[in-house]
Amino acid sequence: MKLAISIAGQTIDSPFDARFGRAESFCLVDSDTGAWTVHANPALSASGGAGVQAAQFVAKLGAQAVVSGAYGPKAYDTLSAGNIQRFLAPGNEARSGADILAAFRAGQLTEADGTTHGGHHGG
Amino acid sequence: MMQIVIASGKGGTGKTTVATSLAQVAAERGAVRFLDCDVEAPNAALFLHPVLETHRDVGIRVPRVDAQACTYCGKCAEVCQFHAIAVVGKKVLVFDDLCHGCGSCTWHCPEQAISEHLAVTGVIDSGTTPEGIAFAQGVMNVGQTMGVPILRELKQWTPATGDAPPSTSLRASGALEIRDAPPGASCPVVETMRGADFALLVTEPTPFGLHDLKQVAAIAHDLGIPAGVVINRDGIGDAAVGTWCADRGLPILLRIPMERRIAEAIASGQTLVDAVPDYRVGFQELLERIVAGVNP
Ligand code: SF4
Ligand code: SF4
């Protein structure tokens, strides 16, 4: 399965970034082979709608699932419209993208059911 | 029609006090229309007492996608700089609260699959005051965050025929429009000022007042609008506002001293010139100076 993990850095060993829309980049990894690539998050500089933009970005990358610390309501809706599974990993412990991959393989990640924070308002 | 904006960098400086009194003295010399542009908390009606008999829903035009016609090409999402429309797989999602109603997606859709629907974000109330001032205010619905679309509609408002004074007299060269701007120095203030002939900046002679004055003065300057200053609660604070205005060549057109009877009048819902008629002359002169400055 193609998994997009939000990270802060350039490699799978970079730290996990618990934010979704504002993550520095996404590590796209094949959970079967372990082959990975890193893609800068274009939504990082968005003034609004970062979650929507990031969700479309990972959809275009071909991700079938994402792992992040939290999803705003709009990111959640966009990901679910794209049939992309949404996994949660706590962001309060220092972990790398590789650690997240291991946790995913071990079946330790829970799926987000609804939104984990209220998102942003403003215009 | 000459358009005057009354602005201040923050709330509570007496902006509405100045705007409403100016409107009253202006109504003695010609047709006036008054727009309360403080869409988050309009309060000029409390002083001018218009009969608000017309209410019109306003908002932004948000896209709706015809699933039959859409090919999920993604063009709409690509052109939307607000990320208010998303295309994922065989679905198009629209987030009304992110949409600015700019129409780009509709324009760029190669299949004409998008139509636009009004999402109501507020209302424009309008009517006439006892002096015959044509009055309109924009009120943003609770929970809405974008005041600018309502302001654009408000600036377009013209009194319906039957309202006094008739709109034909408003188009006459002597007619005046007075816009009471929202407090602050953000987008709604810029939108209120845009296109105006003169900006009257109300401030207090304190360091905070000066700080806020600099911000609104910068907006007027950037928009190329001539400006003048009213110092309210003159006598408190220091002389720094006066010095700064002199350096910048900004004329101080009126000083309103700190007086208990002024505060009492405002608390009782009267305009300053109604409550303290000795200010009438000061406001008449203020108006003449603005008009003369714009049409020398
Ligand atoms: S641009 Fe038009 S056809 Fe293309 S995805 Fe958007 S709505 Fe559908
Ligand atoms: S109208 Fe403008 S802001 Fe709204 S969805 Fe279309 S492109 Fe985006």
Coordinates of C-alpha atoms and ligand atoms in Angstrom, one line a residue:
Chain A
M1 CA 0.0 0.0 0.0
K2 CA 1.2 3.5 -0.8
L3 CA 1.4 5.5 2.4
A4 CA 2.0 9.3 2.7
I5 CA 3.6 10.2 6.1
S6 CA 3.8 13.8 7.1
I7 CA 7.4 14.6 8.0
A8 CA 9.8 17.5 8.7
G9 CA 12.7 16.8 6.4
Q10 CA 14.0 15.2 3.3
T11 CA 14.3 11.5 4.0
I12 CA 12.4 8.7 5.7
D13 CA 14.6 9.1 8.7
S14 CA 13.5 12.7 9.2
P15 CA 11.2 13.4 12.2
F16 CA 7.5 12.8 11.9
D17 CA 5.5 16.0 11.6
A18 CA 2.2 15.8 13.4
R19 CA 0.5 18.5 11.4
F20 CA -1.1 17.5 8.1
G21 CA -1.8 20.7 6.1
R22 CA 1.2 22.5 7.4
A23 CA 3.7 19.5 7.3
E24 CA 7.0 20.4 5.7
S25 CA 6.8 17.4 3.4
F26 CA 5.3 14.0 2.7
C27 CA 7.3 10.8 2.6
L28 CA 5.5 8.5 0.1
V29 CA 6.5 5.0 1.0
D30 CA 5.4 1.6 -0.4
S31 CA 4.6 -0.3 2.8
D32 CA 5.4 -3.6 1.1
T33 CA 8.8 -2.9 -0.4
G34 CA 9.9 0.1 1.7
A35 CA 10.8 2.1 -1.4
W36 CA 10.2 5.8 -0.6
T37 CA 10.3 9.3 -2.1
V38 CA 9.9 12.7 -0.4
H39 CA 7.8 15.5 -1.7
A40 CA 7.7 19.1 -0.4
N41 CA 4.2 20.1 0.7
P42 CA 3.0 22.9 -1.6
A43 CA 0.4 23.9 1.0
L44 CA 3.0 25.0 3.5
S45 CA 2.8 28.6 2.3
A46 CA -1.0 28.7 1.7
S47 CA -2.7 31.5 3.5
G48 CA -5.9 29.4 3.9
G49 CA -7.2 26.0 2.8
A50 CA -3.8 24.3 3.5
G51 CA -5.5 21.1 4.5
V52 CA -7.5 20.9 1.3
Q53 CA -4.5 21.6 -0.8
A54 CA -2.3 19.1 1.0
A55 CA -5.1 16.5 0.7
Q56 CA -5.3 17.0 -3.1
F57 CA -1.5 16.8 -3.3
V58 CA -1.2 13.4 -1.6
A59 CA -4.1 12.2 -3.7
K60 CA -2.2 13.2 -6.8
L61 CA 0.9 11.4 -5.5
G62 CA -1.2 8.3 -5.6
A63 CA -1.3 7.7 -1.8
Q64 CA -3.9 5.2 -0.6
A65 CA -3.4 6.1 3.0
V66 CA -1.9 9.0 5.1
V67 CA -0.4 9.1 8.5
S68 CA -0.4 12.4 10.4
G69 CA -1.2 13.7 13.9
A70 CA -4.4 15.5 13.2
Y71 CA -6.7 16.3 10.3
G72 CA -8.9 19.4 9.9
P73 CA -12.4 18.9 8.8
K74 CA -11.8 20.0 5.3
A75 CA -8.7 17.9 4.9
Y76 CA -10.6 14.9 6.3
D77 CA -13.4 15.4 3.8
T78 CA -11.1 15.8 0.9
L79 CA -9.1 12.7 1.8
S80 CA -12.2 10.6 2.3
A81 CA -13.6 11.8 -1.0
G82 CA -10.5 10.4 -2.6
N83 CA -10.9 7.1 -0.7
I84 CA -7.6 7.7 1.1
Q85 CA -7.4 6.1 4.5
R86 CA -6.5 8.5 7.4
F87 CA -4.3 7.1 10.1
L88 CA -3.3 8.9 13.3
A89 CA 0.0 8.8 15.1
P90 CA 0.6 10.8 18.3
G91 CA 3.0 13.6 17.7
N92 CA 4.3 13.9 21.2
E93 CA 7.1 11.4 21.0
A94 CA 10.2 11.9 18.9
R95 CA 9.9 9.5 16.0
S96 CA 11.1 9.3 12.4
G97 CA 9.1 8.5 9.3
A98 CA 10.7 5.0 9.4
D99 CA 9.4 4.5 12.9
I100 CA 5.9 5.4 11.7
L101 CA 6.3 2.9 8.8
A102 CA 7.2 0.2 11.3
A103 CA 4.2 1.1 13.5
F104 CA 2.0 0.9 10.5
R105 CA 3.3 -2.5 9.5
A106 CA 2.8 -3.7 13.0
G107 CA -0.8 -2.6 12.9
Q108 CA -0.3 -0.1 15.8
L109 CA -1.9 2.9 14.1
T110 CA -5.5 3.9 14.6
E111 CA -7.7 5.3 11.9
A112 CA -9.1 8.8 12.3
D113 CA -12.9 8.8 12.7
G114 CA -14.0 12.3 12.2
T115 CA -12.0 15.4 12.8
T116 CA -9.3 15.7 15.4
H117 CA -9.3 19.4 15.6
G118 CA -11.5 22.3 14.6
G119 CA -9.5 23.5 11.6
H120 CA -9.0 27.1 10.8
H121 CA -11.4 29.8 10.2
G122 CA -10.8 33.1 8.5
G123 CA -10.8 34.6 5.2
Chain B
M1 CA -21.2 62.4 -6.1
M2 CA -18.4 63.2 -3.6
Q3 CA -17.5 60.3 -1.3
I4 CA -16.0 60.9 2.1
V5 CA -14.8 58.0 4.3
I6 CA -14.5 58.4 8.1
A7 CA -11.9 56.0 9.4
S8 CA -9.9 55.3 12.5
G9 CA -7.2 52.8 13.3
K10 CA -9.2 51.4 16.2
G11 CA -12.7 51.4 17.7
G12 CA -13.9 53.8 20.3
T13 CA -12.2 56.9 19.0
G14 CA -15.4 58.7 18.1
K15 CA -15.4 57.8 14.4
T16 CA -19.2 57.2 14.3
T17 CA -19.7 60.4 16.4
V18 CA -17.9 62.4 13.7
A19 CA -19.5 60.6 10.8
T20 CA -23.1 61.0 12.0
S21 CA -22.7 64.7 12.9
L22 CA -21.0 65.4 9.6
A23 CA -23.9 63.7 7.8
Q24 CA -26.4 65.8 9.7
V25 CA -24.8 69.1 8.8
A26 CA -24.3 67.9 5.2
A27 CA -28.1 67.1 5.0
E28 CA -28.8 70.8 5.5
R29 CA -27.0 71.7 2.3
G30 CA -27.9 68.9 -0.1
A31 CA -28.6 65.2 -0.7
V32 CA -26.7 62.8 1.5
R33 CA -26.3 59.1 1.6
F34 CA -24.8 57.4 4.6
L35 CA -23.2 54.0 4.5
D36 CA -22.4 52.2 7.7
C37 CA -19.6 50.0 6.6
D38 CA -18.7 48.5 10.0
V39 CA -20.3 45.2 9.0
E40 CA -19.3 43.5 12.2
A41 CA -20.9 46.0 14.5
P42 CA -22.8 48.7 12.7
N43 CA -24.0 51.4 15.2
A44 CA -24.6 54.6 13.2
A45 CA -28.3 53.8 13.1
L46 CA -28.4 54.3 16.9
F47 CA -27.6 58.0 16.3
L48 CA -29.2 58.8 13.0
H49 CA -32.4 56.8 13.7
P50 CA -33.3 55.8 10.2
V51 CA -36.5 53.8 9.5
L52 CA -34.9 50.7 8.0
E53 CA -37.7 49.3 5.8
T54 CA -35.8 47.4 3.2
H55 CA -33.7 44.3 3.9
R56 CA -31.8 42.5 1.2
D57 CA -29.8 39.3 1.6
V58 CA -26.3 39.6 0.2
G59 CA -23.4 37.2 0.0
I60 CA -21.0 35.6 -2.3
R61 CA -21.6 33.5 -5.4
V62 CA -20.2 30.0 -4.6
P63 CA -19.7 27.3 -7.3
R64 CA -21.9 24.3 -7.7
V65 CA -20.8 21.5 -10.0
D66 CA -23.0 19.6 -12.3
A67 CA -21.8 16.0 -11.9
Q68 CA -23.2 15.0 -15.3
A69 CA -21.1 17.6 -17.1
C70 CA -17.9 17.4 -15.0
T71 CA -15.0 15.4 -16.4
Y72 CA -13.0 15.8 -13.1
C73 CA -10.2 17.5 -15.1
G74 CA -9.1 19.4 -12.0
K75 CA -8.9 22.8 -13.7
C76 CA -11.2 24.5 -11.2
A77 CA -9.1 23.3 -8.2
E78 CA -5.9 24.4 -10.0
V79 CA -7.1 28.0 -10.5
C80 CA -8.7 28.5 -7.1
Q81 CA -6.1 30.4 -5.1
F82 CA -8.1 29.9 -1.9
H83 CA -8.3 26.1 -2.2
A84 CA -12.0 26.3 -1.8
I85 CA -12.7 23.7 -4.5
A86 CA -11.0 20.3 -4.5
V87 CA -11.1 17.6 -7.1
V88 CA -10.1 14.1 -5.9
G89 CA -10.7 11.1 -8.0
K90 CA -14.3 11.3 -9.2
K91 CA -15.4 13.9 -6.7
V92 CA -15.5 17.7 -6.6
L93 CA -15.8 19.3 -3.1
V94 CA -16.7 22.9 -2.5
F95 CA -15.9 24.6 0.8
D96 CA -18.2 27.5 0.9
D97 CA -16.4 29.1 3.9
L98 CA -13.1 29.2 2.1
C99 CA -14.7 30.6 -1.2
H100 CA -14.2 34.2 -2.0
G101 CA -16.8 34.2 -4.8
C102 CA -14.1 35.3 -7.3
G103 CA -15.7 33.3 -10.2
S104 CA -12.3 32.0 -11.5
C105 CA -13.4 28.3 -11.3
T106 CA -16.6 29.0 -13.3
W107 CA -14.6 31.0 -15.9
H108 CA -12.0 28.3 -16.4
C109 CA -14.1 25.2 -16.3
P110 CA -13.8 23.7 -19.9
E111 CA -17.1 21.9 -19.6
Q112 CA -19.3 24.8 -18.3
A113 CA -20.1 22.3 -15.5
I114 CA -20.1 25.1 -12.8
S115 CA -23.0 27.3 -11.9
E116 CA -23.0 29.9 -9.2
H117 CA -25.3 30.1 -6.2
L118 CA -25.7 32.9 -3.7
A119 CA -24.4 31.9 -0.2
V120 CA -25.9 34.5 2.1
T121 CA -23.4 36.0 4.4
G122 CA -25.2 39.1 5.5
V123 CA -27.9 41.6 4.9
I124 CA -28.1 45.2 3.7
D125 CA -30.7 47.2 5.6
S126 CA -31.7 50.6 4.2
G127 CA -34.2 53.4 4.7
T128 CA -34.3 57.1 5.4
T129 CA -33.5 59.2 8.5
P130 CA -35.8 62.0 9.8
E131 CA -33.5 64.5 8.1
G132 CA -34.0 62.7 4.7
I133 CA -30.5 61.1 4.7
A134 CA -30.6 57.9 2.6
F135 CA -29.1 55.4 5.0
A136 CA -27.8 51.9 4.5
Q137 CA -25.9 49.5 6.7
G138 CA -24.3 46.1 6.0
V139 CA -24.7 43.5 8.7
M140 CA -22.6 40.4 8.5
N141 CA -24.2 37.2 9.7
V142 CA -22.9 35.7 12.9
G143 CA -20.1 33.2 12.2
Q144 CA -19.2 34.8 8.9
T145 CA -15.6 36.0 8.6
M146 CA -15.6 37.8 5.2
G147 CA -16.9 41.3 5.3
V148 CA -15.5 42.5 2.0
P149 CA -18.2 41.0 -0.2
I150 CA -20.9 42.7 1.8
L151 CA -19.0 46.0 1.6
R152 CA -18.8 45.7 -2.2
E153 CA -22.6 45.4 -2.3
L154 CA -23.1 48.1 0.2
K155 CA -21.0 50.6 -1.9
Q156 CA -23.2 49.7 -4.9
W157 CA -26.4 50.5 -3.0
T158 CA -28.7 53.2 -4.3
P159 CA -31.9 54.2 -2.6
A160 CA -35.0 52.8 -4.2
T161 CA -37.3 55.2 -6.0
G162 CA -39.8 56.4 -3.4
D163 CA -37.1 56.8 -0.7
A164 CA -36.2 60.3 -0.1
P165 CA -34.0 61.8 -1.4
P166 CA -34.5 60.4 -4.9
S167 CA -31.4 58.8 -6.4
T168 CA -31.4 61.4 -9.2
S169 CA -30.6 64.1 -6.8
L170 CA -27.9 61.9 -5.3
R171 CA -26.1 61.9 -8.7
A172 CA -26.1 65.7 -8.7
S173 CA -22.7 67.1 -8.2
G174 CA -23.4 68.6 -4.8
A175 CA -24.5 65.3 -3.3
L176 CA -22.4 63.6 -0.7
E177 CA -21.8 60.1 0.4
I178 CA -20.5 59.4 3.8
R179 CA -19.0 56.1 4.7
D180 CA -18.4 55.1 8.3
A181 CA -15.5 52.7 8.0
P182 CA -14.9 49.6 10.2
P183 CA -12.3 50.2 12.9
G184 CA -8.8 48.9 12.3
A185 CA -6.5 48.8 9.3
S186 CA -7.4 45.5 7.6
C187 CA -9.0 44.5 4.3
P188 CA -12.5 45.8 5.1
V189 CA -11.0 49.2 5.8
V190 CA -9.1 49.2 2.5
E191 CA -12.3 48.2 0.7
T192 CA -14.3 50.9 2.4
M193 CA -11.8 53.6 1.4
R194 CA -11.2 52.4 -2.1
G195 CA -12.7 54.9 -4.6
A196 CA -13.4 57.6 -2.0
D197 CA -12.5 61.2 -2.7
F198 CA -11.5 62.0 0.8
A199 CA -10.5 60.2 4.0
L200 CA -11.2 61.8 7.4
L201 CA -9.1 60.1 10.0
V202 CA -10.3 60.3 13.6
T203 CA -7.8 59.8 16.3
E204 CA -7.0 60.6 19.9
P205 CA -3.9 62.6 21.0
T206 CA -2.2 59.6 22.7
P207 CA 0.7 57.3 21.7
F208 CA -1.9 54.6 20.9
G209 CA -3.9 57.0 18.8
L210 CA -0.8 58.0 16.9
H211 CA 0.1 54.4 16.2
D212 CA -3.3 53.6 14.8
L213 CA -3.5 56.9 12.9
K214 CA -0.2 56.0 11.1
Q215 CA -1.8 52.8 9.9
V216 CA -4.9 54.3 8.4
A217 CA -3.0 57.2 7.0
A218 CA -0.8 54.7 5.2
I219 CA -3.9 53.1 3.7
A220 CA -5.2 56.4 2.4
H221 CA -1.8 57.3 1.1
D222 CA -1.4 54.0 -0.7
L223 CA -4.8 54.4 -2.3
G224 CA -3.9 58.0 -3.3
I225 CA -6.8 59.5 -1.3
P226 CA -6.3 62.9 0.2
A227 CA -6.8 62.9 4.0
G228 CA -7.3 65.1 7.0
V229 CA -7.4 64.5 10.7
V230 CA -10.0 65.0 13.5
I231 CA -8.5 64.9 17.0
N232 CA -11.1 63.7 19.4
R233 CA -10.8 64.0 23.2
D234 CA -8.4 66.8 22.6
G235 CA -6.6 67.8 25.8
I236 CA -5.8 64.3 27.0
G237 CA -2.4 62.8 26.0
D238 CA 0.3 64.7 24.3
A239 CA 1.2 66.8 21.3
A240 CA 2.8 63.9 19.3
V241 CA -0.2 63.5 16.9
G242 CA -0.1 67.2 16.0
T243 CA 3.6 67.1 15.4
W244 CA 3.4 64.0 13.3
C245 CA 0.5 65.5 11.2
A246 CA 2.5 68.7 10.6
D247 CA 5.5 66.7 9.5
R248 CA 3.4 64.7 7.1
G249 CA 1.5 67.7 5.8
L250 CA -1.8 66.1 7.1
P251 CA -4.2 69.0 8.0
I252 CA -5.9 68.8 11.4
L253 CA -9.4 69.9 10.4
L254 CA -11.2 69.7 13.7
R255 CA -10.4 69.2 17.4
I256 CA -13.1 68.0 19.7
P257 CA -12.2 68.5 23.4
M258 CA -12.8 65.9 26.1
E259 CA -16.1 67.0 27.6
R260 CA -18.5 65.2 29.8
R261 CA -21.6 66.5 28.0
I262 CA -20.3 64.9 24.8
A263 CA -20.0 61.5 26.4
E264 CA -23.4 61.9 27.9
A265 CA -25.0 62.8 24.5
I266 CA -23.4 59.7 22.9
A267 CA -24.6 57.5 25.7
S268 CA -28.2 58.7 25.1
G269 CA -28.2 58.1 21.4
Q270 CA -27.9 61.6 20.2
T271 CA -25.5 62.9 17.6
L272 CA -22.9 65.4 18.8
V273 CA -24.4 68.3 16.9
D274 CA -27.8 67.6 18.2
A275 CA -26.7 67.3 21.8
V276 CA -24.2 70.2 21.8
P277 CA -25.3 72.6 19.0
D278 CA -22.3 74.8 19.5
Y279 CA -20.4 72.2 17.5
R280 CA -22.6 72.7 14.5
V281 CA -20.4 75.5 13.1
G282 CA -17.3 73.5 13.6
F283 CA -18.8 70.6 11.6
Q284 CA -20.1 72.9 8.9
E285 CA -16.6 74.4 8.5
L286 CA -15.1 70.9 8.5
L287 CA -17.4 69.9 5.7
E288 CA -16.7 73.1 3.7
R289 CA -13.0 72.5 4.0
I290 CA -13.3 68.9 2.8
V291 CA -15.5 69.9 -0.2
A292 CA -13.3 72.9 -1.1
G293 CA -10.2 70.7 -0.8
V294 CA -11.5 68.1 -3.2
N295 CA -13.1 70.6 -5.7
P296 CA -10.8 73.5 -5.4
Ligands
SF4_1 S1 -13.0 22.4 -14.2 FE1 -15.1 21.8 -14.6 S2 -14.9 19.8 -15.6 FE2 -13.0 20.3 -14.6 S3 -13.1 19.3 -12.6 FE3 -13.8 21.4 -12.3 S4 -16.0 21.4 -12.6 FE4 -15.2 19.5 -13.4
SF4_2 S1 -15.3 31.2 -6.9 FE1 -13.1 31.7 -6.7 S2 -12.7 31.2 -4.5 FE2 -14.7 30.3 -4.9 S3 -14.2 28.2 -5.4 FE3 -14.2 29.3 -7.4 S4 -12.1 29.9 -7.8 FE4 -12.3 29.4 -5.6

